[in-house]
């Protein structure tokens, strides 16, 4: 139908008339599309039902419908869409509206399930379960000294359980939020962390002390100095770190008062 209309159209008018003509074509095209949707012909319905199983197969969603009186004569006996409901009998406008609403509902379910499936399929960092105390000590030491993870958030994620929590003097966070927040809060290039003493490791926890200079990523980039310790709790069955707890030797007010600009 569309190509027939195009073939009957006159030659393009001068440029001065192109804008109103384009607007007319857009409006006309929208009306044609709307008309096709409202017509709900058997072929369009059958094509949609053939497509839906392919969409839903990956998301493993089964559509559920109300139970109106169904008119199966619209779909041929040999159709690949057998097993799917046809257009309902009764008032045509009511049937079309009901079918369109059902399809919108199914597509919303599919979109939600696909999003959840993509989130679940996000690859996780392989975990170093059963790691020895000595090896864990070396990794944590490198995180502190080389990767400066207290200000850069560049942690060795493989030694942490994905459900690990991170607690500082302000609040408790999930691992992803702590990483994101640390990177946004501090200027890693203008900050520095020193390891004080060694990293102590036992089957249940990791402990180390630190001295650091923090440059905040806010106007005037203030810098504060503080000391403290970090306690990392471990799961004895896996050896993975399940919580991070940071303790400051100074209270928050004292630290903020020492800020240099």
PDB file of N, CA and C in Angstrom, residues 215-260:
ATOM      1  N   UNK A 215      43.437  14.232  49.746  1.00  0.00           N
ATOM      2  CA  UNK A 215      43.017  15.413  48.995  1.00  0.00           C
ATOM      3  C   UNK A 215      41.597  15.162  48.489  1.00  0.00           C
ATOM      4  N   UNK A 216      40.676  16.037  48.898  1.00  0.00           N
ATOM      5  CA  UNK A 216      39.273  15.852  48.544  1.00  0.00           C
ATOM      6  C   UNK A 216      38.956  16.478  47.185  1.00  0.00           C
ATOM      7  N   UNK A 217      38.122  15.796  46.436  1.00  0.00           N
ATOM      8  CA  UNK A 217      37.735  16.277  45.109  1.00  0.00           C
ATOM      9  C   UNK A 217      36.544  17.237  45.236  1.00  0.00           C
ATOM     10  N   UNK A 218      36.776  18.357  45.907  1.00  0.00           N
ATOM     11  CA  UNK A 218      35.770  19.398  46.075  1.00  0.00           C
ATOM     12  C   UNK A 218      36.456  20.738  45.812  1.00  0.00           C
ATOM     13  N   UNK A 219      35.701  21.832  45.695  1.00  0.00           N
ATOM     14  CA  UNK A 219      36.339  23.133  45.450  1.00  0.00           C
ATOM     15  C   UNK A 219      37.451  23.432  46.445  1.00  0.00           C
ATOM     16  N   UNK A 220      38.546  23.972  45.938  1.00  0.00           N
ATOM     17  CA  UNK A 220      39.758  24.327  46.687  1.00  0.00           C
ATOM     18  C   UNK A 220      40.572  23.101  47.089  1.00  0.00           C
ATOM     19  N   UNK A 221      40.108  21.897  46.756  1.00  0.00           N
ATOM     20  CA  UNK A 221      40.818  20.628  47.016  1.00  0.00           C
ATOM     21  C   UNK A 221      41.543  20.631  48.372  1.00  0.00           C
ATOM     22  N   UNK A 222      40.808  20.687  49.476  1.00  0.00           N
ATOM     23  CA  UNK A 222      41.447  20.673  50.802  1.00  0.00           C
ATOM     24  C   UNK A 222      42.172  19.350  51.052  1.00  0.00           C
ATOM     25  N   UNK A 223      43.222  19.411  51.887  1.00  0.00           N
ATOM     26  CA  UNK A 223      44.026  18.234  52.212  1.00  0.00           C
ATOM     27  C   UNK A 223      44.040  18.052  53.728  1.00  0.00           C
ATOM     28  N   UNK A 224      43.813  16.817  54.178  1.00  0.00           N
ATOM     29  CA  UNK A 224      43.867  16.520  55.613  1.00  0.00           C
ATOM     30  C   UNK A 224      44.827  15.358  55.833  1.00  0.00           C
ATOM     31  N   UNK A 225      45.417  15.320  57.025  1.00  0.00           N
ATOM     32  CA  UNK A 225      46.307  14.227  57.427  1.00  0.00           C
ATOM     33  C   UNK A 225      45.658  13.473  58.583  1.00  0.00           C
ATOM     34  N   UNK A 226      45.764  12.154  58.557  1.00  0.00           N
ATOM     35  CA  UNK A 226      45.211  11.360  59.655  1.00  0.00           C
ATOM     36  C   UNK A 226      45.899  10.006  59.723  1.00  0.00           C
ATOM     37  N   UNK A 227      45.731   9.349  60.845  1.00  0.00           N
ATOM     38  CA  UNK A 227      46.263   8.000  61.042  1.00  0.00           C
ATOM     39  C   UNK A 227      45.129   7.103  61.536  1.00  0.00           C
ATOM     40  N   UNK A 228      45.338   5.810  61.395  1.00  0.00           N
ATOM     41  CA  UNK A 228      44.300   4.889  61.842  1.00  0.00           C
ATOM     42  C   UNK A 228      44.652   3.453  61.512  1.00  0.00           C
ATOM     43  N   UNK A 229      43.646   2.600  61.562  1.00  0.00           N
ATOM     44  CA  UNK A 229      43.845   1.186  61.250  1.00  0.00           C
ATOM     45  C   UNK A 229      42.648   0.660  60.465  1.00  0.00           C
ATOM     46  N   UNK A 230      42.868  -0.452  59.770  1.00  0.00           N
ATOM     47  CA  UNK A 230      41.815  -1.132  59.014  1.00  0.00           C
ATOM     48  C   UNK A 230      41.760  -2.583  59.475  1.00  0.00           C
ATOM     49  N   UNK A 231      40.555  -3.061  59.748  1.00  0.00           N
ATOM     50  CA  UNK A 231      40.331  -4.454  60.125  1.00  0.00           C
ATOM     51  C   UNK A 231      39.476  -5.105  59.040  1.00  0.00           C
ATOM     52  N   UNK A 232      40.007  -6.169  58.455  1.00  0.00           N
ATOM     53  CA  UNK A 232      39.301  -6.912  57.413  1.00  0.00           C
ATOM     54  C   UNK A 232      38.895  -8.270  57.975  1.00  0.00           C
ATOM     55  N   UNK A 233      37.601  -8.503  58.116  1.00  0.00           N
ATOM     56  CA  UNK A 233      37.107  -9.781  58.623  1.00  0.00           C
ATOM     57  C   UNK A 233      37.082 -10.810  57.495  1.00  0.00           C
ATOM     58  N   UNK A 234      37.410 -12.067  57.831  1.00  0.00           N
ATOM     59  CA  UNK A 234      37.460 -13.141  56.832  1.00  0.00           C
ATOM     60  C   UNK A 234      36.430 -14.226  57.142  1.00  0.00           C
ATOM     61  N   UNK A 235      35.988 -14.883  56.087  1.00  0.00           N
ATOM     62  CA  UNK A 235      35.156 -16.071  56.236  1.00  0.00           C
ATOM     63  C   UNK A 235      36.097 -17.260  56.423  1.00  0.00           C
ATOM     64  N   UNK A 236      36.087 -17.922  57.581  1.00  0.00           N
ATOM     65  CA  UNK A 236      37.033 -19.028  57.815  1.00  0.00           C
ATOM     66  C   UNK A 236      36.900 -20.167  56.817  1.00  0.00           C
ATOM     67  N   UNK A 237      35.713 -20.346  56.242  1.00  0.00           N
ATOM     68  CA  UNK A 237      35.512 -21.470  55.322  1.00  0.00           C
ATOM     69  C   UNK A 237      36.070 -21.200  53.933  1.00  0.00           C
ATOM     70  N   UNK A 238      36.116 -19.935  53.515  1.00  0.00           N
ATOM     71  CA  UNK A 238      36.615 -19.593  52.174  1.00  0.00           C
ATOM     72  C   UNK A 238      37.908 -18.794  52.209  1.00  0.00           C
ATOM     73  N   UNK A 239      38.165 -18.119  53.330  1.00  0.00           N
ATOM     74  CA  UNK A 239      39.333 -17.258  53.414  1.00  0.00           C
ATOM     75  C   UNK A 239      39.110 -15.888  52.804  1.00  0.00           C
ATOM     76  N   UNK A 240      37.931 -15.651  52.208  1.00  0.00           N
ATOM     77  CA  UNK A 240      37.647 -14.365  51.568  1.00  0.00           C
ATOM     78  C   UNK A 240      37.299 -13.310  52.615  1.00  0.00           C
ATOM     79  N   UNK A 241      37.547 -12.059  52.271  1.00  0.00           N
ATOM     80  CA  UNK A 241      37.237 -10.940  53.160  1.00  0.00           C
ATOM     81  C   UNK A 241      35.753 -10.614  53.048  1.00  0.00           C
ATOM     82  N   UNK A 242      35.082 -10.553  54.184  1.00  0.00           N
ATOM     83  CA  UNK A 242      33.636 -10.301  54.192  1.00  0.00           C
ATOM     84  C   UNK A 242      33.265  -8.908  54.688  1.00  0.00           C
ATOM     85  N   UNK A 243      34.216  -8.210  55.326  1.00  0.00           N
ATOM     86  CA  UNK A 243      33.918  -6.845  55.767  1.00  0.00           C
ATOM     87  C   UNK A 243      35.204  -6.040  55.915  1.00  0.00           C
ATOM     88  N   UNK A 244      35.072  -4.743  55.688  1.00  0.00           N
ATOM     89  CA  UNK A 244      36.162  -3.777  55.811  1.00  0.00           C
ATOM     90  C   UNK A 244      35.712  -2.758  56.848  1.00  0.00           C
ATOM     91  N   UNK A 245      36.557  -2.508  57.848  1.00  0.00           N
ATOM     92  CA  UNK A 245      36.216  -1.519  58.883  1.00  0.00           C
ATOM     93  C   UNK A 245      37.408  -0.613  59.097  1.00  0.00           C
ATOM     94  N   UNK A 246      37.181   0.682  58.923  1.00  0.00           N
ATOM     95  CA  UNK A 246      38.242   1.686  59.038  1.00  0.00           C
ATOM     96  C   UNK A 246      38.062   2.481  60.327  1.00  0.00           C
ATOM     97  N   UNK A 247      39.131   2.577  61.111  1.00  0.00           N
ATOM     98  CA  UNK A 247      39.103   3.322  62.370  1.00  0.00           C
ATOM     99  C   UNK A 247      40.126   4.453  62.293  1.00  0.00           C
ATOM    100  N   UNK A 248      39.700   5.668  62.654  1.00  0.00           N
ATOM    101  CA  UNK A 248      40.622   6.804  62.695  1.00  0.00           C
ATOM    102  C   UNK A 248      41.084   7.027  64.130  1.00  0.00           C
ATOM    103  N   UNK A 249      42.343   7.451  64.287  1.00  0.00           N
ATOM    104  CA  UNK A 249      42.852   7.789  65.615  1.00  0.00           C
ATOM    105  C   UNK A 249      42.298   9.130  66.087  1.00  0.00           C
ATOM    106  N   UNK A 250      41.910   9.994  65.168  1.00  0.00           N
ATOM    107  CA  UNK A 250      41.344  11.301  65.494  1.00  0.00           C
ATOM    108  C   UNK A 250      39.838  11.289  65.191  1.00  0.00           C
ATOM    109  N   UNK A 251      39.093  12.138  65.902  1.00  0.00           N
ATOM    110  CA  UNK A 251      37.669  12.241  65.596  1.00  0.00           C
ATOM    111  C   UNK A 251      37.476  13.071  64.327  1.00  0.00           C
ATOM    112  N   UNK A 252      36.294  12.993  63.762  1.00  0.00           N
ATOM    113  CA  UNK A 252      36.027  13.635  62.473  1.00  0.00           C
ATOM    114  C   UNK A 252      36.218  15.143  62.545  1.00  0.00           C
ATOM    115  N   UNK A 253      35.759  15.778  63.631  1.00  0.00           N
ATOM    116  CA  UNK A 253      35.874  17.235  63.754  1.00  0.00           C
ATOM    117  C   UNK A 253      37.337  17.662  63.749  1.00  0.00           C
ATOM    118  N   UNK A 254      38.174  16.947  64.485  1.00  0.00           N
ATOM    119  CA  UNK A 254      39.604  17.277  64.526  1.00  0.00           C
ATOM    120  C   UNK A 254      40.238  17.138  63.151  1.00  0.00           C
ATOM    121  N   UNK A 255      39.868  16.092  62.441  1.00  0.00           N
ATOM    122  CA  UNK A 255      40.419  15.881  61.101  1.00  0.00           C
ATOM    123  C   UNK A 255      40.018  17.016  60.170  1.00  0.00           C
ATOM    124  N   UNK A 256      38.753  17.416  60.207  1.00  0.00           N
ATOM    125  CA  UNK A 256      38.288  18.476  59.308  1.00  0.00           C
ATOM    126  C   UNK A 256      38.913  19.823  59.658  1.00  0.00           C
ATOM    127  N   UNK A 257      39.141  20.070  60.938  1.00  0.00           N
ATOM    128  CA  UNK A 257      39.757  21.338  61.344  1.00  0.00           C
ATOM    129  C   UNK A 257      41.202  21.440  60.878  1.00  0.00           C
ATOM    130  N   UNK A 258      41.831  20.297  60.633  1.00  0.00           N
ATOM    131  CA  UNK A 258      43.236  20.312  60.207  1.00  0.00           C
ATOM    132  C   UNK A 258      43.388  20.508  58.697  1.00  0.00           C
ATOM    133  N   UNK A 259      42.287  20.715  57.989  1.00  0.00           N
ATOM    134  CA  UNK A 259      42.336  20.825  56.526  1.00  0.00           C
ATOM    135  C   UNK A 259      43.199  21.994  56.080  1.00  0.00           C
ATOM    136  N   UNK A 260      44.024  21.745  55.072  1.00  0.00           N
ATOM    137  CA  UNK A 260      44.875  22.770  54.461  1.00  0.00           C
ATOM    138  C   UNK A 260      44.416  23.002  53.019  1.00  0.00           C
TER     139      UNK A 260
END
